[in-house]
PDB file of C-alpha atoms in Angstrom:
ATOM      1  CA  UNK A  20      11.447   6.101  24.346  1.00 76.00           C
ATOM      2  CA  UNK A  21       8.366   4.888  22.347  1.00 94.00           C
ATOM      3  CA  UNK A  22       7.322   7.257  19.151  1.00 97.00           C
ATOM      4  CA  UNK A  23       3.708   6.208  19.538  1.00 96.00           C
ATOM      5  CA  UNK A  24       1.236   8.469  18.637  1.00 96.00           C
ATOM      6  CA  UNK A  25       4.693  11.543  17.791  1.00 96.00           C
ATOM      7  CA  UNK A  26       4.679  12.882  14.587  1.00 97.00           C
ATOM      8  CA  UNK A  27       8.072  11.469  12.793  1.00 98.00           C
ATOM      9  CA  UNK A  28       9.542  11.766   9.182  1.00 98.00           C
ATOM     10  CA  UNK A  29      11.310   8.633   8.054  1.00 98.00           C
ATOM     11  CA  UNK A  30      13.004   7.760   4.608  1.00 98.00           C
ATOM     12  CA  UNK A  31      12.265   4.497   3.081  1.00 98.00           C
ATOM     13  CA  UNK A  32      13.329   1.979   0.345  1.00 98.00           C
ATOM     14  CA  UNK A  33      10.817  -0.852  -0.163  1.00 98.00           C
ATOM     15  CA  UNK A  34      11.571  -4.190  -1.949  1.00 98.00           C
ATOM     16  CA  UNK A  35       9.720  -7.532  -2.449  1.00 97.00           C
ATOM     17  CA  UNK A  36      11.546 -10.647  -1.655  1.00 95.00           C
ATOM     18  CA  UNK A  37      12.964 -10.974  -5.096  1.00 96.00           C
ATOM     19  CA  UNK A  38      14.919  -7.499  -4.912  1.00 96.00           C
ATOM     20  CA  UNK A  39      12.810  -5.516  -6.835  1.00 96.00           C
ATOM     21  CA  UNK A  40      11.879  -2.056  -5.557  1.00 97.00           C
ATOM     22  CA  UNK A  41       8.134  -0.695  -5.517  1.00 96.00           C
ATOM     23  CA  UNK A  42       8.811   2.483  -3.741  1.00 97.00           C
ATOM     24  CA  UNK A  43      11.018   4.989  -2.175  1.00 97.00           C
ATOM     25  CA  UNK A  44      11.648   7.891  -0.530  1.00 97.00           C
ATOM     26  CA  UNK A  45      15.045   8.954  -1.131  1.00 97.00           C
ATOM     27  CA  UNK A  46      14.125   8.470  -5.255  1.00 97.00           C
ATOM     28  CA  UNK A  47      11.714  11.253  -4.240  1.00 95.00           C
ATOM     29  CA  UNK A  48      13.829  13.180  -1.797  1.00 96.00           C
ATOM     30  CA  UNK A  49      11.650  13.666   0.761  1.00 96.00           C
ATOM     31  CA  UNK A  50      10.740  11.510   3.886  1.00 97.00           C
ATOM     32  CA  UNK A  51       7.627  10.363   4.754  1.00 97.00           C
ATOM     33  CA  UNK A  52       5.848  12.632   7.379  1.00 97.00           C
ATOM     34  CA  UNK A  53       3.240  10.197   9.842  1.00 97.00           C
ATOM     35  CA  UNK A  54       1.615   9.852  13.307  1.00 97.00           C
ATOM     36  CA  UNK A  55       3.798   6.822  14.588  1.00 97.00           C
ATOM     37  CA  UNK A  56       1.235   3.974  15.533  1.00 97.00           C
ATOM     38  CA  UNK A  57      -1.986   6.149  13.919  1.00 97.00           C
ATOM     39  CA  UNK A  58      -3.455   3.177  11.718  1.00 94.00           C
ATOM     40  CA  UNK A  59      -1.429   5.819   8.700  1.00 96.00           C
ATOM     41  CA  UNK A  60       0.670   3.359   8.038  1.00 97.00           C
ATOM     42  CA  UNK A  61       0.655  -0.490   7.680  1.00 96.00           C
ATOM     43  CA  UNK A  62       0.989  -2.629  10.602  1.00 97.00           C
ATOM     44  CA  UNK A  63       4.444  -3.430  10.316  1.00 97.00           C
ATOM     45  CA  UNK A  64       6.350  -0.051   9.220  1.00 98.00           C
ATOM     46  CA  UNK A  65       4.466   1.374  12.039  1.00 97.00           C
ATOM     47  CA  UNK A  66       6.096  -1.659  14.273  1.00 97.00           C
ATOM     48  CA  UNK A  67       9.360  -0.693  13.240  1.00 97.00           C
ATOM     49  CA  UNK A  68       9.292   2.665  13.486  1.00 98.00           C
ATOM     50  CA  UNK A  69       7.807   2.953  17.022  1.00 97.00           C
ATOM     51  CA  UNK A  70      11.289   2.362  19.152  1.00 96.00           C
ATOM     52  CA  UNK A  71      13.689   3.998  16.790  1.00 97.00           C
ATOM     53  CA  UNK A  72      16.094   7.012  17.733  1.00 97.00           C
ATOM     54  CA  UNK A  73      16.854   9.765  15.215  1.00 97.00           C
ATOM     55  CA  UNK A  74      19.302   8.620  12.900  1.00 97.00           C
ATOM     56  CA  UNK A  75      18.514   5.202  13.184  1.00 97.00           C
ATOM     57  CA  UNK A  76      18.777   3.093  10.381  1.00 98.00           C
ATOM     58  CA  UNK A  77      16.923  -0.647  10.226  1.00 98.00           C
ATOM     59  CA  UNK A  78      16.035  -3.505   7.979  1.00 98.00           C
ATOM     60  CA  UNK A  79      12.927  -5.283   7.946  1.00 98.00           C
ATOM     61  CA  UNK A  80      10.935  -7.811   6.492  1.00 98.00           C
ATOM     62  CA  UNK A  81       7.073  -7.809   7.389  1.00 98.00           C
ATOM     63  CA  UNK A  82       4.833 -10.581   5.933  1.00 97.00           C
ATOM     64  CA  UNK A  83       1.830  -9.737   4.197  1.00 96.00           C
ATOM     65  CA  UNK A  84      -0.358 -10.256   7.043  1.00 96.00           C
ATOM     66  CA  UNK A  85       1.426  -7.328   8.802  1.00 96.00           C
ATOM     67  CA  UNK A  86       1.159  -5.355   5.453  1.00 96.00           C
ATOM     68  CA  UNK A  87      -1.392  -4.982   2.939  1.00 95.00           C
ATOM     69  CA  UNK A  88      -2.961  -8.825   3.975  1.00 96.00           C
ATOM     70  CA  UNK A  89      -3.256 -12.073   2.671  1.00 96.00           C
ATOM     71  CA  UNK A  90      -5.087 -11.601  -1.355  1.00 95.00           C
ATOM     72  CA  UNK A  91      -8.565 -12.629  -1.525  1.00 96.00           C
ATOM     73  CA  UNK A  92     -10.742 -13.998  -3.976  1.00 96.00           C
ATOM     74  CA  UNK A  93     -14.285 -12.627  -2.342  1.00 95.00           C
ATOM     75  CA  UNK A  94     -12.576  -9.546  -4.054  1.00 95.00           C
ATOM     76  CA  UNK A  95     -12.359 -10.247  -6.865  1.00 97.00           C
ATOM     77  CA  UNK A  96     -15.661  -9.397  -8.683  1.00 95.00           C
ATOM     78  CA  UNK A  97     -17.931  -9.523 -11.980  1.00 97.00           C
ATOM     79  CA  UNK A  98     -19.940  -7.212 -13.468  1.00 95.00           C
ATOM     80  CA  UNK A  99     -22.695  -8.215 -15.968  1.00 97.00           C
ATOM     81  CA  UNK A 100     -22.344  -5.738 -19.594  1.00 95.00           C
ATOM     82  CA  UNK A 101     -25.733  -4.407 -19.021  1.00 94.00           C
ATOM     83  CA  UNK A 102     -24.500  -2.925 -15.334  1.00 93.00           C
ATOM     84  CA  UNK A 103     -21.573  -1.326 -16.695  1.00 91.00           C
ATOM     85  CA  UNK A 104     -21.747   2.319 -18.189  1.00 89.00           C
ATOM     86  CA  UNK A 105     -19.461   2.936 -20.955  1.00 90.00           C
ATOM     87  CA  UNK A 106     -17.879  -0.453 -21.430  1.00 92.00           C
ATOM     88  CA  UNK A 107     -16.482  -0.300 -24.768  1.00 92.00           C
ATOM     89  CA  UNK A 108     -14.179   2.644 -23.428  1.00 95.00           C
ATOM     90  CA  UNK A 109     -13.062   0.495 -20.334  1.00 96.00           C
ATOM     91  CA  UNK A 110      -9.742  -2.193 -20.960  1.00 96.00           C
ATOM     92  CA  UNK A 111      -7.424  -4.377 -18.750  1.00 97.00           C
ATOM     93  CA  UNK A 112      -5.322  -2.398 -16.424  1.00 95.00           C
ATOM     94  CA  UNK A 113      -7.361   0.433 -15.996  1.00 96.00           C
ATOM     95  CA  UNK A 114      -7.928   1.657 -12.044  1.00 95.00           C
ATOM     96  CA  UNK A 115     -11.759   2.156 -11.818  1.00 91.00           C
ATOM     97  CA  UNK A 116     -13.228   3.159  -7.552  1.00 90.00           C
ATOM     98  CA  UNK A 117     -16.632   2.040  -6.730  1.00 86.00           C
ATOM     99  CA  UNK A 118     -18.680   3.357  -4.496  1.00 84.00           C
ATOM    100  CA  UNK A 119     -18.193   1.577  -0.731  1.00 80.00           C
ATOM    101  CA  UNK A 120     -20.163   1.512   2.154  1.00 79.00           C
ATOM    102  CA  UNK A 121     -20.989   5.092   3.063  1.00 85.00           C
ATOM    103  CA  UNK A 122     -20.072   5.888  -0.557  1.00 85.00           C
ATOM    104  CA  UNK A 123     -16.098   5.908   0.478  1.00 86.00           C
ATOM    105  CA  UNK A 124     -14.719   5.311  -2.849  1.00 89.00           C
ATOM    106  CA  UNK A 125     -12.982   1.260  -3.391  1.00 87.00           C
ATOM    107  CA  UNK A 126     -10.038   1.636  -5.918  1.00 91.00           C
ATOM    108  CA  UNK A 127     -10.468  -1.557  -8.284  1.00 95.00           C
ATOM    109  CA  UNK A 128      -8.174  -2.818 -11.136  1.00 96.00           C
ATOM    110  CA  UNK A 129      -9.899  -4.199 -14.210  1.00 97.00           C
ATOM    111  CA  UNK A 130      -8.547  -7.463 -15.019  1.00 96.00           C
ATOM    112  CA  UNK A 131     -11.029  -8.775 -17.774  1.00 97.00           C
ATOM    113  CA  UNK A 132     -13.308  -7.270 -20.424  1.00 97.00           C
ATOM    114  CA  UNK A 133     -15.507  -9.477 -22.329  1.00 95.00           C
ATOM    115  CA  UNK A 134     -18.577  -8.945 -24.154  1.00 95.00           C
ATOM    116  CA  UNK A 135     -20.514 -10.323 -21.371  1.00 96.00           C
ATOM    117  CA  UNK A 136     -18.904  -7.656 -18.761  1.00 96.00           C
ATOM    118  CA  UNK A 137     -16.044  -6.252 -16.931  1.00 97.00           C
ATOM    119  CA  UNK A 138     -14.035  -8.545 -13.590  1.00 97.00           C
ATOM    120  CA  UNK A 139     -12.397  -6.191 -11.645  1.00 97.00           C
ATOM    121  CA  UNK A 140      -9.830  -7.093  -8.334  1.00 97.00           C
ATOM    122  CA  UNK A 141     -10.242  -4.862  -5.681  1.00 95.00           C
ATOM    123  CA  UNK A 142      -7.441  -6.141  -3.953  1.00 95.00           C
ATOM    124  CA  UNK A 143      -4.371  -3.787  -3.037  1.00 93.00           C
ATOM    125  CA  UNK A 144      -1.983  -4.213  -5.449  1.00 91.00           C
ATOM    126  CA  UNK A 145       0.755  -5.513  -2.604  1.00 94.00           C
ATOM    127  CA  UNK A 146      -2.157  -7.638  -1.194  1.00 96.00           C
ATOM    128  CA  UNK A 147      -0.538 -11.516  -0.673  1.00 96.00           C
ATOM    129  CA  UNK A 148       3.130  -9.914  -0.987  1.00 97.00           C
ATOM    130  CA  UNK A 149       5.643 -10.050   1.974  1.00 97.00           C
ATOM    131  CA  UNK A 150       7.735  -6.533   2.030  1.00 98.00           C
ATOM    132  CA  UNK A 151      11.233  -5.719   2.602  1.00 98.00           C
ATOM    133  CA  UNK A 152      11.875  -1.883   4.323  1.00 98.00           C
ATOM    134  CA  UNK A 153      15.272  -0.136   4.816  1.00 98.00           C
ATOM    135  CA  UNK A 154      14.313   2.402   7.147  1.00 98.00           C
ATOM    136  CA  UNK A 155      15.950   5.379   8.550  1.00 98.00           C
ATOM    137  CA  UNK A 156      14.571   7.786  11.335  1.00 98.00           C
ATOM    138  CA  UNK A 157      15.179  11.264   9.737  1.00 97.00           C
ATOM    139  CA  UNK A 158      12.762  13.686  13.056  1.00 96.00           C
ATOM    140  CA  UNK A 159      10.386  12.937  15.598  1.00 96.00           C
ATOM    141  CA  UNK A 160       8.809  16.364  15.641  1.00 92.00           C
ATOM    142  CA  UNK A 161       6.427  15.346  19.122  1.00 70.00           C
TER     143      UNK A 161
END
């Protein structure tokens, strides 16, 4: 029985290739609460989750595309000094949002700061990484 579009709680562990782990649920104690196939999730936890039974436990590995996509360059941007408010306060690493179309806000990372201006990445930070998910169906609550 499919758990598309059923409201299910699942716990999580989530490594990259090399082993190390970028989030979990158990470290938090609580499992994730989602509509199963509801674009809340990416493409490929969603995939995984759709024809499991309470109490099911699974491994799986979903390539970039099927998670947070392939990294691109178009995203990766430059501001000239002049356009940037505040400069002197901003500095590599910081998480910045812009202002996207309908003035949804874009979380960027900055990755540069010169005297000429700021290049930020709006990439997701997982963007170009395949992911690794030990899953377990905790509730389907309908």
């Amino acid at each position: 029985m499919s758990n598309e579009g059923k409201k299910v709680r699942a716990h999580y562990r989530g490594t990259l290739d090399d082993g190390t782990q970028f989030d979990s649920s158990y470290d938090r104690g609580e499992p994730l609460e989602f509509t199963c196939c509801a674009h809340q999730m990416i493409p490929g936890f969603d995939a995984a989750v759709k024809d499991m039974k309470v109490g099911e436990k699974k491994t799986v590995h979903i390539p970039c595309a099927e998670a947070y996509g392939e990294r691109r360059e178009d995203l990766v941007m430059f501001f000239p000094a002049a356009q940037v408010p505040n400069i002197d306060q901003i500095h590599v690493g910081d998480k910045l949002a812009l202002s996207g179309a309908g003035g949804q806000p874009v979380p960027v990372t900055v990755v540069e700061v010169t005297p000429e201006g700021v290049k930020i990445d709006a990439n997701h930070e997982m963007a170009g990484k395949d992911l690794n998910f030990e899953i377990e169906l905790v509730e389907v609550l309908g």
